[in-house]
Structure formats: structure tokens, C-alpha cells
PDB file of C-alpha atoms in Angstrom:
ATOM      1  CA  UNK B  24      22.694  10.099  -5.644  1.00 44.00           C
ATOM      2  CA  UNK B  25      20.538   9.683  -8.750  1.00 43.00           C
ATOM      3  CA  UNK B  26      16.874   8.960  -8.671  1.00 47.00           C
ATOM      4  CA  UNK B  27      16.054   5.207  -8.483  1.00 46.00           C
ATOM      5  CA  UNK B  28      12.877   3.677  -9.740  1.00 43.00           C
ATOM      6  CA  UNK B  29      12.146   0.045  -9.813  1.00 40.00           C
ATOM      7  CA  UNK B  30      11.338  -1.224 -13.370  1.00 37.00           C
ATOM      8  CA  UNK B  31       7.814  -2.303 -14.033  1.00 39.00           C
ATOM      9  CA  UNK B  32       7.187  -5.253 -16.263  1.00 41.00           C
ATOM     10  CA  UNK B  33       4.540  -4.411 -18.792  1.00 39.00           C
ATOM     11  CA  UNK B  34       2.150  -7.015 -19.833  1.00 40.00           C
ATOM     12  CA  UNK B  35       1.013  -6.878 -23.450  1.00 42.00           C
ATOM     13  CA  UNK B  36      -2.670  -6.602 -24.127  1.00 43.00           C
ATOM     14  CA  UNK B  37      -4.085  -9.796 -25.706  1.00 42.00           C
ATOM     15  CA  UNK B  38      -4.521  -9.569 -29.458  1.00 43.00           C
ATOM     16  CA  UNK B  39      -8.094  -8.648 -30.556  1.00 43.00           C
ATOM     17  CA  UNK B  40     -10.393 -11.448 -31.758  1.00 42.00           C
ATOM     18  CA  UNK B  41     -10.719 -11.755 -35.523  1.00 42.00           C
ATOM     19  CA  UNK B  42     -13.728 -10.338 -37.175  1.00 41.00           C
ATOM     20  CA  UNK B  43     -14.844 -13.485 -39.132  1.00 42.00           C
ATOM     21  CA  UNK B  44     -17.144 -15.890 -37.573  1.00 43.00           C
ATOM     22  CA  UNK B  45     -15.909 -19.393 -36.592  1.00 40.00           C
ATOM     23  CA  UNK B  46     -18.021 -20.868 -39.384  1.00 41.00           C
ATOM     24  CA  UNK B  47     -16.409 -18.762 -41.998  1.00 41.00           C
ATOM     25  CA  UNK B  48     -12.995 -19.710 -40.620  1.00 38.00           C
ATOM     26  CA  UNK B  49     -14.029 -23.338 -40.661  1.00 36.00           C
ATOM     27  CA  UNK B  50     -15.134 -23.122 -44.258  1.00 45.00           C
ATOM     28  CA  UNK B  51     -11.923 -21.383 -45.360  1.00 41.00           C
ATOM     29  CA  UNK B  52      -9.484 -23.691 -43.452  1.00 40.00           C
ATOM     30  CA  UNK B  53     -11.232 -26.988 -43.322  1.00 46.00           C
ATOM     31  CA  UNK B  54     -11.935 -29.316 -40.386  1.00 41.00           C
ATOM     32  CA  UNK B  55      -8.259 -29.459 -39.473  1.00 47.00           C
ATOM     33  CA  UNK B  56      -8.640 -26.004 -37.809  1.00 42.00           C
ATOM     34  CA  UNK B  57     -11.045 -27.186 -35.088  1.00 40.00           C
ATOM     35  CA  UNK B  58      -8.229 -28.184 -32.809  1.00 41.00           C
ATOM     36  CA  UNK B  59      -6.648 -24.784 -33.386  1.00 38.00           C
ATOM     37  CA  UNK B  60      -9.728 -23.186 -32.210  1.00 34.00           C
ATOM     38  CA  UNK B  61     -10.291 -25.282 -29.240  1.00 39.00           C
ATOM     39  CA  UNK B  62      -6.903 -24.692 -27.660  1.00 39.00           C
ATOM     40  CA  UNK B  63      -7.312 -20.900 -27.404  1.00 40.00           C
ATOM     41  CA  UNK B  64     -10.693 -21.294 -25.942  1.00 38.00           C
ATOM     42  CA  UNK B  65      -9.412 -23.724 -23.433  1.00 37.00           C
ATOM     43  CA  UNK B  66      -6.472 -21.379 -22.412  1.00 33.00           C
ATOM     44  CA  UNK B  67      -8.870 -18.397 -22.231  1.00 32.00           C
ATOM     45  CA  UNK B  68     -11.045 -20.375 -19.720  1.00 34.00           C
ATOM     46  CA  UNK B  69      -8.073 -21.245 -17.563  1.00 34.00           C
ATOM     47  CA  UNK B  70      -6.867 -17.739 -17.609  1.00 34.00           C
ATOM     48  CA  UNK B  71     -10.088 -16.338 -16.639  1.00 33.00           C
ATOM     49  CA  UNK B  72     -10.576 -18.881 -13.745  1.00 34.00           C
ATOM     50  CA  UNK B  73      -6.971 -18.333 -12.603  1.00 35.00           C
ATOM     51  CA  UNK B  74      -7.403 -14.578 -12.545  1.00 35.00           C
ATOM     52  CA  UNK B  75     -10.479 -14.780 -10.504  1.00 37.00           C
ATOM     53  CA  UNK B  76      -9.466 -17.414  -8.017  1.00 37.00           C
ATOM     54  CA  UNK B  77      -7.886 -16.198  -4.871  1.00 42.00           C
ATOM     55  CA  UNK B  78      -8.643 -12.604  -5.591  1.00 64.00           C
ATOM     56  CA  UNK B  79     -10.922 -12.477  -2.516  1.00 85.00           C
ATOM     57  CA  UNK B  80      -9.115 -15.007  -0.486  1.00 90.00           C
ATOM     58  CA  UNK B  81      -8.442 -12.755   2.488  1.00 94.00           C
ATOM     59  CA  UNK B  82      -7.850 -13.868   6.030  1.00 95.00           C
ATOM     60  CA  UNK B  83     -10.495 -13.376   8.805  1.00 96.00           C
ATOM     61  CA  UNK B  84      -8.903 -10.901  11.207  1.00 96.00           C
ATOM     62  CA  UNK B  85     -10.444  -8.342  13.563  1.00 95.00           C
ATOM     63  CA  UNK B  86     -10.055  -4.819  12.437  1.00 94.00           C
ATOM     64  CA  UNK B  87      -8.289  -3.801  15.681  1.00 94.00           C
ATOM     65  CA  UNK B  88      -5.518  -6.257  14.894  1.00 95.00           C
ATOM     66  CA  UNK B  89      -4.945  -4.995  11.373  1.00 96.00           C
ATOM     67  CA  UNK B  90      -4.995  -1.416  12.635  1.00 96.00           C
ATOM     68  CA  UNK B  91      -2.322  -2.312  15.167  1.00 96.00           C
ATOM     69  CA  UNK B  92      -0.211  -3.931  12.473  1.00 97.00           C
ATOM     70  CA  UNK B  93      -0.353  -0.853  10.314  1.00 97.00           C
ATOM     71  CA  UNK B  94       0.561   1.329  13.194  1.00 97.00           C
ATOM     72  CA  UNK B  95       3.507  -0.820  14.166  1.00 97.00           C
ATOM     73  CA  UNK B  96       4.811  -0.539  10.511  1.00 97.00           C
ATOM     74  CA  UNK B  97       4.730   3.286  11.005  1.00 98.00           C
ATOM     75  CA  UNK B  98       6.340   3.130  14.458  1.00 97.00           C
ATOM     76  CA  UNK B  99       9.260   0.847  13.105  1.00 97.00           C
ATOM     77  CA  UNK B 100       9.754   3.344  10.297  1.00 97.00           C
ATOM     78  CA  UNK B 101       9.621   6.309  12.701  1.00 98.00           C
ATOM     79  CA  UNK B 102      12.260   4.655  14.871  1.00 96.00           C
ATOM     80  CA  UNK B 103      14.519   4.014  11.919  1.00 96.00           C
ATOM     81  CA  UNK B 104      14.274   7.716  10.886  1.00 96.00           C
ATOM     82  CA  UNK B 105      15.576   8.577  14.371  1.00 95.00           C
ATOM     83  CA  UNK B 106      12.691  10.750  15.413  1.00 96.00           C
ATOM     84  CA  UNK B 107      12.248  11.507  19.104  1.00 94.00           C
ATOM     85  CA  UNK B 108       9.145  13.614  19.281  1.00 96.00           C
ATOM     86  CA  UNK B 109       5.904  12.176  20.514  1.00 97.00           C
ATOM     87  CA  UNK B 110       2.949  12.601  18.019  1.00 97.00           C
ATOM     88  CA  UNK B 111      -0.428  12.544  19.593  1.00 96.00           C
ATOM     89  CA  UNK B 112      -3.380  10.933  17.869  1.00 96.00           C
ATOM     90  CA  UNK B 113      -5.276  13.047  15.377  1.00 96.00           C
ATOM     91  CA  UNK B 114      -4.544  15.901  13.108  1.00 95.00           C
ATOM     92  CA  UNK B 115      -5.366  19.633  13.268  1.00 92.00           C
ATOM     93  CA  UNK B 116      -4.538  20.687   9.627  1.00 93.00           C
ATOM     94  CA  UNK B 117      -3.619  18.077   7.007  1.00 89.00           C
ATOM     95  CA  UNK B 118      -0.303  19.010   5.289  1.00 90.00           C
ATOM     96  CA  UNK B 119       0.656  21.581   7.963  1.00 93.00           C
ATOM     97  CA  UNK B 120       0.388  20.198  11.357  1.00 96.00           C
ATOM     98  CA  UNK B 121       1.582  16.797  12.974  1.00 97.00           C
ATOM     99  CA  UNK B 122      -0.548  13.775  12.217  1.00 97.00           C
ATOM    100  CA  UNK B 123      -1.227  10.398  13.670  1.00 98.00           C
ATOM    101  CA  UNK B 124      -4.311   8.859  12.176  1.00 97.00           C
ATOM    102  CA  UNK B 125      -5.967   5.494  11.192  1.00 96.00           C
ATOM    103  CA  UNK B 126      -8.356   5.001   8.371  1.00 95.00           C
ATOM    104  CA  UNK B 127     -10.176   1.930   6.695  1.00 95.00           C
ATOM    105  CA  UNK B 128     -10.922   1.475   2.989  1.00 95.00           C
ATOM    106  CA  UNK B 129     -12.735  -0.933   0.761  1.00 94.00           C
ATOM    107  CA  UNK B 130     -11.195  -3.961  -0.841  1.00 94.00           C
ATOM    108  CA  UNK B 131     -12.053  -4.962  -4.458  1.00 90.00           C
ATOM    109  CA  UNK B 132     -12.457  -8.299  -6.216  1.00 86.00           C
ATOM    110  CA  UNK B 133     -10.299  -7.446  -9.235  1.00 74.00           C
ATOM    111  CA  UNK B 134     -13.223  -7.874 -11.632  1.00 62.00           C
ATOM    112  CA  UNK B 135     -12.931 -10.000 -14.857  1.00 55.00           C
ATOM    113  CA  UNK B 136      -9.288  -9.612 -15.881  1.00 53.00           C
ATOM    114  CA  UNK B 137      -8.975  -6.628 -13.644  1.00 52.00           C
ATOM    115  CA  UNK B 138     -12.072  -4.959 -15.169  1.00 58.00           C
ATOM    116  CA  UNK B 139     -15.241  -3.705 -13.326  1.00 63.00           C
ATOM    117  CA  UNK B 140     -13.784  -3.975  -9.809  1.00 74.00           C
ATOM    118  CA  UNK B 141     -16.504  -4.448  -7.146  1.00 88.00           C
ATOM    119  CA  UNK B 142     -16.153  -4.005  -3.408  1.00 90.00           C
ATOM    120  CA  UNK B 143     -15.976  -7.161  -1.337  1.00 92.00           C
ATOM    121  CA  UNK B 144     -18.660  -7.328   1.353  1.00 92.00           C
ATOM    122  CA  UNK B 145     -17.159  -7.645   4.832  1.00 93.00           C
ATOM    123  CA  UNK B 146     -13.545  -6.927   3.663  1.00 94.00           C
ATOM    124  CA  UNK B 147     -11.597  -3.933   4.550  1.00 95.00           C
ATOM    125  CA  UNK B 148      -7.946  -2.528   4.357  1.00 96.00           C
ATOM    126  CA  UNK B 149      -6.432  -0.555   7.316  1.00 97.00           C
ATOM    127  CA  UNK B 150      -3.913   2.261   6.881  1.00 97.00           C
ATOM    128  CA  UNK B 151      -1.980   4.507   9.140  1.00 98.00           C
ATOM    129  CA  UNK B 152      -0.720   7.976   8.240  1.00 97.00           C
ATOM    130  CA  UNK B 153       1.658  10.299  10.284  1.00 98.00           C
ATOM    131  CA  UNK B 154       3.449  13.561   9.644  1.00 98.00           C
ATOM    132  CA  UNK B 155       6.015  15.779  11.520  1.00 98.00           C
ATOM    133  CA  UNK B 156       6.525  19.622  10.927  1.00 97.00           C
ATOM    134  CA  UNK B 157       9.763  21.459  11.297  1.00 97.00           C
ATOM    135  CA  UNK B 158      11.997  18.503  10.219  1.00 97.00           C
ATOM    136  CA  UNK B 159      15.495  19.809   9.213  1.00 96.00           C
ATOM    137  CA  UNK B 160      17.442  18.709   6.187  1.00 96.00           C
ATOM    138  CA  UNK B 161      20.075  16.941   7.997  1.00 95.00           C
ATOM    139  CA  UNK B 162      17.597  14.751   9.990  1.00 96.00           C
ATOM    140  CA  UNK B 163      15.345  14.044   6.965  1.00 97.00           C
ATOM    141  CA  UNK B 164      18.108  13.276   4.524  1.00 96.00           C
ATOM    142  CA  UNK B 165      20.192  10.927   6.630  1.00 97.00           C
ATOM    143  CA  UNK B 166      16.915   9.320   7.998  1.00 97.00           C
ATOM    144  CA  UNK B 167      15.509   8.652   4.592  1.00 97.00           C
ATOM    145  CA  UNK B 168      18.796   7.198   3.330  1.00 97.00           C
ATOM    146  CA  UNK B 169      19.024   4.914   6.241  1.00 97.00           C
ATOM    147  CA  UNK B 170      15.319   3.905   6.010  1.00 98.00           C
ATOM    148  CA  UNK B 171      15.898   3.107   2.171  1.00 98.00           C
ATOM    149  CA  UNK B 172      18.765   0.732   3.043  1.00 97.00           C
ATOM    150  CA  UNK B 173      17.224  -0.986   5.876  1.00 97.00           C
ATOM    151  CA  UNK B 174      13.861  -1.704   4.256  1.00 98.00           C
ATOM    152  CA  UNK B 175      15.661  -3.145   1.195  1.00 97.00           C
ATOM    153  CA  UNK B 176      17.609  -5.449   3.560  1.00 97.00           C
ATOM    154  CA  UNK B 177      14.451  -6.376   5.272  1.00 96.00           C
ATOM    155  CA  UNK B 178      12.928  -7.683   2.050  1.00 96.00           C
ATOM    156  CA  UNK B 179      10.874  -4.780   1.017  1.00 98.00           C
ATOM    157  CA  UNK B 180      10.770  -3.934  -2.771  1.00 98.00           C
ATOM    158  CA  UNK B 181      11.620  -0.364  -3.549  1.00 98.00           C
ATOM    159  CA  UNK B 182       9.100   0.762  -6.184  1.00 97.00           C
ATOM    160  CA  UNK B 183      10.332   4.326  -6.292  1.00 97.00           C
ATOM    161  CA  UNK B 184      13.014   6.319  -4.585  1.00 97.00           C
ATOM    162  CA  UNK B 185      13.924  10.030  -5.295  1.00 97.00           C
ATOM    163  CA  UNK B 186      16.420  12.353  -3.635  1.00 96.00           C
ATOM    164  CA  UNK B 187      14.945  15.736  -4.664  1.00 91.00           C
ATOM    165  CA  UNK B 188      17.707  18.096  -3.539  1.00 86.00           C
ATOM    166  CA  UNK B 189      16.772  21.479  -2.178  1.00 85.00           C
ATOM    167  CA  UNK B 190      13.679  22.182  -4.354  1.00 84.00           C
ATOM    168  CA  UNK B 191      11.870  18.978  -4.921  1.00 92.00           C
ATOM    169  CA  UNK B 192      10.448  16.461  -2.524  1.00 96.00           C
ATOM    170  CA  UNK B 193      12.328  13.415  -1.422  1.00 97.00           C
ATOM    171  CA  UNK B 194      10.271  10.293  -1.726  1.00 98.00           C
ATOM    172  CA  UNK B 195      10.406   6.644  -0.964  1.00 98.00           C
ATOM    173  CA  UNK B 196       7.811   3.984  -1.842  1.00 98.00           C
ATOM    174  CA  UNK B 197       8.096   0.322  -0.951  1.00 98.00           C
ATOM    175  CA  UNK B 198       5.863  -2.685  -1.134  1.00 98.00           C
ATOM    176  CA  UNK B 199       5.790  -6.412  -0.463  1.00 97.00           C
ATOM    177  CA  UNK B 200       3.469  -9.472  -0.699  1.00 94.00           C
ATOM    178  CA  UNK B 201       2.734  -8.579  -4.297  1.00 92.00           C
ATOM    179  CA  UNK B 202       1.948  -5.042  -3.408  1.00 94.00           C
ATOM    180  CA  UNK B 203      -0.648  -5.902  -0.724  1.00 95.00           C
ATOM    181  CA  UNK B 204       1.422  -4.174   1.924  1.00 97.00           C
ATOM    182  CA  UNK B 205       2.946  -0.829   1.247  1.00 98.00           C
ATOM    183  CA  UNK B 206       4.652   2.147   2.785  1.00 98.00           C
ATOM    184  CA  UNK B 207       5.351   5.651   1.560  1.00 98.00           C
ATOM    185  CA  UNK B 208       7.449   8.502   2.872  1.00 98.00           C
ATOM    186  CA  UNK B 209       7.983  12.083   1.638  1.00 98.00           C
ATOM    187  CA  UNK B 210       9.940  15.151   2.808  1.00 98.00           C
ATOM    188  CA  UNK B 211       9.310  18.580   1.480  1.00 97.00           C
ATOM    189  CA  UNK B 212      12.320  20.797   1.877  1.00 96.00           C
ATOM    190  CA  UNK B 213      10.511  24.100   1.361  1.00 95.00           C
ATOM    191  CA  UNK B 214       8.067  23.321   4.223  1.00 95.00           C
ATOM    192  CA  UNK B 215      10.501  21.065   6.239  1.00 96.00           C
ATOM    193  CA  UNK B 216       7.539  18.759   6.363  1.00 98.00           C
ATOM    194  CA  UNK B 217       7.822  14.842   6.533  1.00 98.00           C
ATOM    195  CA  UNK B 218       4.954  12.439   5.968  1.00 98.00           C
ATOM    196  CA  UNK B 219       4.789   8.731   6.347  1.00 98.00           C
ATOM    197  CA  UNK B 220       2.082   6.060   5.756  1.00 98.00           C
ATOM    198  CA  UNK B 221       1.611   2.246   5.916  1.00 98.00           C
ATOM    199  CA  UNK B 222      -1.222   0.095   4.541  1.00 98.00           C
ATOM    200  CA  UNK B 223      -1.689  -3.562   5.291  1.00 98.00           C
ATOM    201  CA  UNK B 224      -3.334  -6.414   3.373  1.00 97.00           C
ATOM    202  CA  UNK B 225      -7.148  -6.734   3.078  1.00 96.00           C
ATOM    203  CA  UNK B 226      -8.964  -8.911   5.658  1.00 96.00           C
ATOM    204  CA  UNK B 227     -12.443 -10.061   6.434  1.00 96.00           C
ATOM    205  CA  UNK B 228     -14.144  -8.806   9.702  1.00 95.00           C
ATOM    206  CA  UNK B 229     -15.133 -11.938  11.648  1.00 95.00           C
ATOM    207  CA  UNK B 230     -18.155 -10.014  13.054  1.00 93.00           C
ATOM    208  CA  UNK B 231     -19.512  -9.245   9.516  1.00 90.00           C
ATOM    209  CA  UNK B 232     -22.948 -10.556   8.876  1.00 91.00           C
ATOM    210  CA  UNK B 233     -25.037 -11.050   5.694  1.00 86.00           C
ATOM    211  CA  UNK B 234     -26.920  -7.871   5.164  1.00 84.00           C
ATOM    212  CA  UNK B 235     -24.489  -5.485   6.717  1.00 89.00           C
ATOM    213  CA  UNK B 236     -23.457  -2.541   4.635  1.00 86.00           C
ATOM    214  CA  UNK B 237     -20.385  -0.233   4.397  1.00 84.00           C
ATOM    215  CA  UNK B 238     -17.202  -0.698   6.177  1.00 88.00           C
ATOM    216  CA  UNK B 239     -16.627  -2.675   9.304  1.00 79.00           C
ATOM    217  CA  UNK B 240     -16.703  -0.683  12.494  1.00 78.00           C
ATOM    218  CA  UNK B 241     -13.228  -0.093  13.896  1.00 76.00           C
ATOM    219  CA  UNK B 242     -11.609   2.167  16.573  1.00 74.00           C
ATOM    220  CA  UNK B 243      -9.622   4.590  14.295  1.00 78.00           C
ATOM    221  CA  UNK B 244      -7.885   6.338  17.263  1.00 89.00           C
ATOM    222  CA  UNK B 245      -4.250   5.060  17.247  1.00 95.00           C
ATOM    223  CA  UNK B 246      -1.829   5.145  20.226  1.00 95.00           C
ATOM    224  CA  UNK B 247       0.723   8.009  20.493  1.00 96.00           C
ATOM    225  CA  UNK B 248       3.461   7.580  17.942  1.00 97.00           C
ATOM    226  CA  UNK B 249       7.066   8.025  19.374  1.00 95.00           C
ATOM    227  CA  UNK B 250       9.574   6.949  21.878  1.00 88.00           C
ATOM    228  CA  UNK B 251       7.082   5.862  24.442  1.00 70.00           C
ATOM    229  CA  UNK B 252       6.117   2.861  22.258  1.00 69.00           C
ATOM    230  CA  UNK B 253       9.656   1.591  22.152  1.00 63.00           C
ATOM    231  CA  UNK B 254       9.616   0.916  25.862  1.00 56.00           C
ATOM    232  CA  UNK B 255       6.590  -1.529  25.596  1.00 56.00           C
TER     233      UNK B 255
END
């Protein structure tokens, strides 16, 4: 199957402003150009205010709930892959051993037209990572293809999908909610190593107080990943 990559719409950069001052333009064109100058200014103000509004409009959700949401995304993908092993919390050696970990990260305000991003006080983003060693080709290939089809049917947008053959990695990246929620999966044939991960949208910690610094405190020790979770 050929590589598949979702097209990305490129947004052209705005044209640079002219080098002449407004007064020289007015002198050259006359008073009739005032209206032409006012319209772009109004449009620019609207674009700036629109680009900033809602950029930090995150829900107020306890970190534990968002951590559980990220873990459940991984558990669902784990089930779709057909894995039967139980993965205990933690990781011994990243990229080699099994993994089942939670982590939290900062959220950013998007800055002015996407420039000068700043961290948002009291906001956080939870992610879950997992990995399995000794994953054979038949299980990885069939599982990834099944996962690819199912996630598309469930409404996820496939941002990238590659079947790497015997030498290159097999990769699947999906997202939804304008990229606020994402999952990624990779299988490395040479090492028979499979990795997965899920990140959920940003949220405000309800316990956050003015003057607090850093990320909100959260229990980053997930449940065991595997068949036992299906029975709950």
C-alpha cells in the first residue's frame, strides 16, 4: 500500500506593508484614498482580535480526569491492535523496554498571530505513552492497518500514514478537534518495537491559585495497560 499523507493547506503570509508613510500616500492619491486605508486597518483589527479570542478558552477539569482520558485513548488503541500482554506502569529503558507512562506539559496562548507563544498559568496538557517489545511483523502490520481503518471510521483525521516495509518504520498519526487531541503509533521492524501515545486537549486546573508556579500537580502513575482494563 503506498504511503498516505493528509494534505496540509498552506496559508499565505500577509503582504508586507508599503514603505511610504500614510501622509505621502494621501498626498499622491488625494483624499479619496482614506476609505481604502481605513478598510485594511479595520480588517487587521478584526483578524487580531479573532486570532486571540478563544486561544486560552480551556475547560476547568481536574488533572486526574484528563490523565484518565489520555490513558483510555491508549487502551482503546491497544485493544484495536489486538495486544494481550499486560504492561505495568513505568519504563525501565526508553526505546527498548515496555512503557506505560503519563506526563503533563504546558499550554500556550498562541501569541500575536501565532508569534511569541507564552505559557498559560494554571493550564496543562496530559499525555500518555506506551510501548511493547518483541512485536512480530504479522501482529504489527495487521494491527496497524486495522487501527488505521477504525480511527478513520470513528472520525479521526489521518495526518500521516506510512507502511515502511521491512526496513523503514510504520507510522500512523491522527488528530481531531482542530489538532487539540492527537494519537501516534510507530512500529520498528528492525527492533520489533511498537510505540503508541495519546495527548488530550488543554484544561485549567480547578485547584490553581494566583501566585502558583509551574505545572499543576498530578498523579502520573497510570493503571496497568492491557486485558485487565477491558473487564472493568
